Amino acid sequence: MNTSIGIGSIHCLLPVDRTPVHELPELETITAEEADFATGSGITTVGVFDGTAPTDLAIRACQGLGARLRESEQPSPDTLVLAAGRAPDVLLGSDAGRLQAESGFEGAFSFTVDGLGCTGSSAAWSLAADLLRADPSRRSVAIAHASRPAAIDRVRYPVTVIGDGAYAMTMVRGGRPALVAHRMESDGSFHDLFSIDYKQVPWYEWHEECSSADRYRFELAMHSRQRLSRMVDEVLAEAGVGREGVAATLMQNVTSGAFDFYETLLGLPIHSVCRDNLDSLGHLGAMDVVLNLEHLLSTDELAEGDLVLVLNNSPVAAWAVTAWRV
């Protein structure tokens, strides 16, 4: 039996419409500091799906993935993992259950990975690999995520500017690229750094609040610096390569300054595909790393056996580093 676990297929759903950041309506109501942050973030436009709920986008991504699987005669997933977005579509009900019912993967057991923000996708693909190793009868694990703002505003000061999108992917035995090493960590002390008071106000008045911009910029940044630096060393050691053996490094798309920060910290250039997607689409939550990886794989830059390093972290203080072998 092939013990290698990797990606079977990826389908990304992106809006055709783009809204220039300087035309976002909230720029007229937020502070000058917040507006300057948004226009100076390295994001020129964001993609917009008007009036579409996150689960609807995830369903469409899964339906597109299902078409690809049937066309290539790949197995239909028997497990379906929803990497949670910024807010559920329903309380008490199940977004993962609706995804199962309407995605075309009715026979798949569905559940949600939540509380990790952008790092949810990295946690989900690691969990998918573990599930496949644990049960020889399991054929394929699908992962889906949709990015939409939780509140009305797309500007998440002091983090990023949110765009819309969704993806669905599968993890299978013998898939490529193969997951060869992975580390993830979290720090629960940052659990309340960002919040929305959704109980006391109607949804159309939801507004995300950061309890301390300085704590985000300095304390969390210090933790990220220390943890990701160590985790990269651990993952590369497990993969049996040094930094010179990394063909490409990807990460989530937050701001252009974040790319500069991690390039200097890690001594690894962040691939230009990340900056391109940030510029035109904004931050897509847990979708960023999947979109960047798919776009990189669609080029002719990589050769069989190349190692791709994927970094991921989130403001809830979760970090992940994954090494993929093409």
Coordinates of C-alpha atoms in Angstrom, one line a residue:
M1 CA 0.0 0.0 0.0
N2 CA 1.2 3.5 -0.9
T3 CA 1.8 5.2 2.5
S4 CA 2.5 8.7 0.9
I5 CA -0.3 11.1 1.5
G6 CA -0.8 14.2 -0.8
I7 CA -3.1 16.3 -2.8
G8 CA -5.6 14.7 -5.2
S9 CA -7.2 17.8 -6.7
I10 CA -7.9 21.4 -5.9
H11 CA -10.7 23.6 -7.1
C12 CA -10.7 27.4 -6.4
L13 CA -13.7 29.7 -6.8
L14 CA -13.0 33.4 -7.3
P15 CA -15.2 36.3 -8.2
V16 CA -15.0 38.0 -11.5
D17 CA -15.8 41.4 -10.0
R18 CA -13.0 43.4 -8.3
T19 CA -13.5 46.4 -6.1
P20 CA -10.6 48.9 -5.7
V21 CA -9.6 49.3 -2.1
H22 CA -9.8 53.0 -2.3
E23 CA -13.4 52.8 -3.3
L24 CA -14.5 50.6 -0.4
P25 CA -17.5 52.4 1.3
E26 CA -16.1 52.0 4.8
L27 CA -13.2 54.2 4.0
E28 CA -15.5 57.1 4.5
T29 CA -16.5 56.1 8.1
I30 CA -13.3 54.6 9.6
T31 CA -10.4 56.7 11.0
A32 CA -7.7 58.2 8.8
E33 CA -5.2 55.8 10.4
E34 CA -7.3 52.8 9.5
A35 CA -7.9 54.1 5.9
D36 CA -4.2 54.7 5.4
F37 CA -3.5 51.2 6.6
A38 CA -5.9 49.7 4.1
T39 CA -4.6 51.7 1.1
G40 CA -1.0 51.0 2.1
S41 CA -1.4 47.3 2.7
G42 CA -0.3 46.1 -0.7
I43 CA -3.8 45.3 -1.8
T44 CA -5.1 47.1 -4.8
T45 CA -8.4 45.4 -5.3
V46 CA -10.6 42.8 -3.5
G47 CA -12.8 40.2 -5.1
V48 CA -16.5 40.5 -4.2
F49 CA -19.4 38.0 -4.4
D50 CA -22.4 40.3 -3.6
G51 CA -24.8 38.9 -1.1
T52 CA -23.5 35.3 -1.1
A53 CA -23.3 33.4 2.2
P54 CA -20.0 31.6 2.9
T55 CA -21.6 28.2 2.9
D56 CA -23.1 28.8 -0.5
L57 CA -19.5 29.6 -1.8
A58 CA -18.1 26.4 -0.1
I59 CA -20.9 24.4 -1.7
R60 CA -20.1 25.8 -5.2
A61 CA -16.4 25.0 -4.6
C62 CA -17.2 21.4 -3.6
Q63 CA -19.5 21.0 -6.7
G64 CA -16.6 22.2 -8.9
L65 CA -14.2 19.8 -7.2
G66 CA -16.7 17.0 -7.6
A67 CA -16.8 17.6 -11.4
R68 CA -13.0 17.4 -11.5
L69 CA -13.0 14.2 -9.5
R70 CA -15.5 12.5 -11.9
E71 CA -13.6 13.7 -15.0
S72 CA -10.3 12.3 -13.7
E73 CA -12.0 9.2 -12.2
Q74 CA -10.7 10.0 -8.7
P75 CA -12.6 8.6 -5.7
S76 CA -15.4 10.6 -4.2
P77 CA -14.4 11.7 -0.6
D78 CA -15.8 9.7 2.3
T79 CA -14.8 12.5 4.8
L80 CA -15.6 16.2 4.4
V81 CA -13.9 18.8 6.6
L82 CA -15.1 22.4 6.6
A83 CA -12.3 24.8 7.6
A84 CA -14.5 27.3 9.4
G85 CA -14.8 30.9 8.2
R86 CA -15.0 34.0 10.4
A87 CA -18.6 33.5 11.4
P88 CA -21.1 30.6 11.0
D89 CA -24.1 31.0 8.7
V90 CA -26.4 29.5 11.3
L91 CA -26.3 29.2 15.1
L92 CA -27.3 25.8 16.5
G93 CA -27.6 24.3 13.1
S94 CA -24.6 22.9 11.1
D95 CA -22.9 24.6 8.2
A96 CA -20.9 21.4 7.7
G97 CA -24.1 19.4 7.5
R98 CA -25.6 21.7 4.8
L99 CA -22.3 21.4 2.9
Q100 CA -22.6 17.7 3.0
A101 CA -26.2 17.7 1.9
E102 CA -25.7 20.1 -1.1
S103 CA -22.1 19.6 -2.2
G104 CA -22.6 16.4 -4.0
F105 CA -20.7 14.5 -1.3
E106 CA -23.7 13.2 0.5
G107 CA -22.0 10.0 1.6
A108 CA -19.1 11.8 3.3
F109 CA -19.0 12.2 7.0
S110 CA -18.8 16.0 7.6
F111 CA -17.5 18.1 10.4
T112 CA -15.8 21.5 11.1
V113 CA -12.3 22.5 12.1
D114 CA -12.8 25.8 14.0
G115 CA -11.1 28.4 16.1
L116 CA -7.8 28.6 14.1
G117 CA -8.6 31.4 11.7
C118 CA -6.3 31.4 8.6
T119 CA -4.4 28.4 10.0
G120 CA -7.5 26.2 9.7
S121 CA -6.6 24.9 6.2
S122 CA -3.1 23.8 7.3
A123 CA -4.6 22.0 10.4
A124 CA -7.2 20.4 8.1
W125 CA -4.8 18.9 5.7
S126 CA -2.6 17.5 8.5
L127 CA -5.7 16.0 10.1
A128 CA -6.8 14.6 6.7
A129 CA -3.4 12.9 6.4
D130 CA -3.8 11.4 9.9
L131 CA -7.3 10.1 9.1
L132 CA -6.1 8.4 5.9
R133 CA -3.2 6.8 7.8
A134 CA -5.4 5.7 10.6
D135 CA -8.1 3.9 8.5
P136 CA -7.0 1.9 5.5
S137 CA -10.6 1.8 4.2
R138 CA -10.8 5.6 4.0
R139 CA -10.2 6.7 0.3
S140 CA -10.3 10.4 0.2
V141 CA -10.7 13.4 2.5
A142 CA -12.2 16.7 1.1
I143 CA -11.4 20.0 2.7
A144 CA -13.4 23.2 2.0
H145 CA -13.4 26.8 3.1
A146 CA -15.1 30.1 2.1
S147 CA -13.8 33.6 2.7
R148 CA -16.3 36.4 3.4
P149 CA -16.1 39.3 5.9
A150 CA -17.8 38.5 9.3
A151 CA -18.9 42.1 9.7
I152 CA -19.9 44.7 7.2
D153 CA -16.5 46.2 6.8
R154 CA -13.8 44.5 4.7
V155 CA -11.0 46.5 6.4
R156 CA -9.6 44.4 9.3
Y157 CA -7.4 47.0 11.0
P158 CA -4.6 46.4 11.9
V159 CA -4.5 43.1 10.0
T160 CA -5.6 43.2 6.4
V161 CA -8.4 43.8 3.9
I162 CA -10.8 40.9 3.2
G163 CA -11.8 39.5 -0.2
D164 CA -14.2 36.8 -1.2
G165 CA -13.5 33.3 -2.4
A166 CA -13.8 29.6 -1.7
Y167 CA -11.9 26.4 -2.4
A168 CA -12.3 22.6 -2.1
M169 CA -9.5 20.1 -2.3
T170 CA -8.9 16.4 -1.6
M171 CA -6.1 14.6 0.3
V172 CA -5.5 11.0 -1.0
R173 CA -2.9 8.2 -0.8
G174 CA -0.3 8.7 -3.5
G175 CA -1.3 12.3 -4.1
R176 CA 1.1 15.0 -5.4
P177 CA 2.5 17.1 -4.0
A178 CA 3.0 14.8 -1.0
L179 CA 2.9 16.1 2.6
V180 CA 6.3 15.1 4.0
A181 CA 6.6 17.2 7.2
H182 CA 4.3 19.3 9.3
R183 CA 4.3 21.3 12.5
M184 CA 1.5 23.3 14.1
E185 CA 1.2 25.2 17.4
S186 CA -1.2 27.6 19.1
D187 CA -1.3 30.0 22.1
G188 CA -4.7 30.4 23.7
S189 CA -3.7 33.5 25.6
F190 CA -4.6 35.5 22.4
H191 CA -8.1 34.1 22.2
D192 CA -9.8 37.5 22.8
L193 CA -7.5 39.7 20.8
F194 CA -10.2 40.2 18.1
S195 CA -14.0 39.9 18.7
I196 CA -17.4 41.0 17.4
D197 CA -20.3 41.7 19.7
Y198 CA -22.9 39.7 17.8
K199 CA -25.3 39.1 20.7
Q200 CA -26.2 42.7 21.6
V201 CA -26.4 44.2 18.1
P202 CA -28.1 43.2 14.8
W203 CA -25.9 41.7 12.1
Y204 CA -25.9 44.8 10.0
E205 CA -24.2 46.7 12.8
W206 CA -21.5 44.1 13.5
H207 CA -18.1 45.6 13.8
E208 CA -14.8 43.8 14.5
E209 CA -12.8 45.2 17.4
C210 CA -9.1 44.6 18.2
S211 CA -8.6 44.8 22.0
S212 CA -5.0 46.1 21.4
A213 CA -3.4 47.0 18.1
D214 CA 0.0 47.2 19.9
R215 CA -0.4 43.7 21.3
Y216 CA -1.1 42.4 17.7
R217 CA 1.8 44.4 16.2
F218 CA 4.4 43.6 18.8
E219 CA 3.6 40.8 21.2
L220 CA 2.0 38.5 18.7
A221 CA 4.6 39.4 16.1
M222 CA 7.3 38.4 18.6
H223 CA 5.7 35.0 19.2
S224 CA 5.3 34.5 15.4
R225 CA 9.0 35.4 14.9
Q226 CA 10.2 32.9 17.5
R227 CA 7.8 30.1 16.7
L228 CA 7.9 30.1 12.9
S229 CA 11.6 30.3 12.9
R230 CA 11.9 27.2 15.1
M231 CA 9.1 25.4 13.3
V232 CA 10.7 26.0 9.9
D233 CA 14.0 24.5 11.2
E234 CA 12.1 21.5 12.6
V235 CA 10.1 20.8 9.4
L236 CA 13.2 21.1 7.1
A237 CA 15.1 18.8 9.4
E238 CA 12.4 16.2 9.2
A239 CA 12.3 16.7 5.4
G240 CA 16.0 16.2 5.3
V241 CA 16.9 19.5 3.5
G242 CA 18.4 22.8 4.4
R243 CA 17.1 26.2 3.3
E244 CA 19.0 25.8 0.1
G245 CA 16.8 22.8 -0.7
V246 CA 13.6 24.8 -0.7
A247 CA 12.3 25.4 -4.2
A248 CA 9.6 27.9 -3.2
T249 CA 8.1 29.4 0.0
L250 CA 4.5 30.4 0.3
M251 CA 2.5 31.9 3.1
Q252 CA -0.9 33.5 3.7
N253 CA -1.6 36.9 2.0
V254 CA -2.1 39.6 4.7
T255 CA 0.0 42.6 3.8
S256 CA 3.0 43.3 1.6
G257 CA 4.9 44.3 4.8
A258 CA 4.3 40.8 6.3
F259 CA 6.0 39.2 3.3
D260 CA 9.0 41.5 3.9
F261 CA 9.1 40.7 7.6
Y262 CA 9.2 36.9 7.1
E263 CA 11.6 37.0 4.2
T264 CA 14.1 38.9 6.5
L265 CA 13.3 36.6 9.5
L266 CA 13.6 33.3 7.7
G267 CA 16.1 34.0 5.0
L268 CA 13.7 32.6 2.5
P269 CA 12.2 34.6 -0.4
I270 CA 8.4 34.5 -0.4
H271 CA 7.2 33.5 -3.9
S272 CA 5.8 36.3 -6.0
V273 CA 2.5 34.4 -6.5
C274 CA 1.6 35.4 -3.0
R275 CA 2.2 39.1 -3.7
D276 CA 0.2 38.9 -6.9
N277 CA -2.8 37.3 -5.2
L278 CA -2.6 39.7 -2.3
D279 CA -2.6 42.7 -4.7
S280 CA -5.6 41.6 -6.8
L281 CA -7.7 39.6 -4.3
G282 CA -6.9 40.7 -0.8
H283 CA -6.8 38.4 2.1
L284 CA -8.9 35.2 1.7
G285 CA -8.5 33.7 5.1
A286 CA -7.7 30.0 5.2
M287 CA -8.0 30.0 1.4
D288 CA -4.8 32.0 0.8
V289 CA -2.2 29.2 1.2
V290 CA -4.3 26.8 -1.0
L291 CA -4.8 29.4 -3.7
N292 CA -1.1 30.2 -3.7
L293 CA -0.1 26.6 -3.9
E294 CA -2.5 25.9 -6.7
H295 CA -1.3 28.8 -8.7
L296 CA 2.4 27.8 -8.2
L297 CA 1.7 24.2 -9.2
S298 CA 0.0 25.5 -12.4
T299 CA 3.2 27.1 -13.6
D300 CA 6.2 25.2 -15.1
E301 CA 8.6 26.5 -12.4
L302 CA 8.7 23.3 -10.3
A303 CA 10.3 19.9 -11.1
E304 CA 9.4 16.5 -9.7
G305 CA 11.0 16.2 -6.3
D306 CA 11.1 19.9 -5.5
L307 CA 10.2 20.9 -2.0
V308 CA 7.6 23.7 -1.4
L309 CA 7.4 25.2 2.1
V310 CA 4.1 26.6 3.2
L311 CA 3.9 28.9 6.2
N312 CA 0.6 29.9 7.8
N313 CA -0.5 31.8 10.9
S314 CA -3.5 33.7 12.3
P315 CA -4.4 36.5 14.7
V316 CA -5.9 33.9 17.1
A317 CA -2.2 32.8 17.6
A318 CA -2.0 29.6 15.6
W319 CA 1.0 28.7 13.5
A320 CA 1.7 26.0 11.0
V321 CA 4.5 25.0 8.7
T322 CA 4.2 22.3 6.0
A323 CA 6.7 20.8 3.6
W324 CA 5.3 19.5 0.3
R325 CA 7.2 17.3 -2.2
V326 CA 6.2 17.8 -5.8

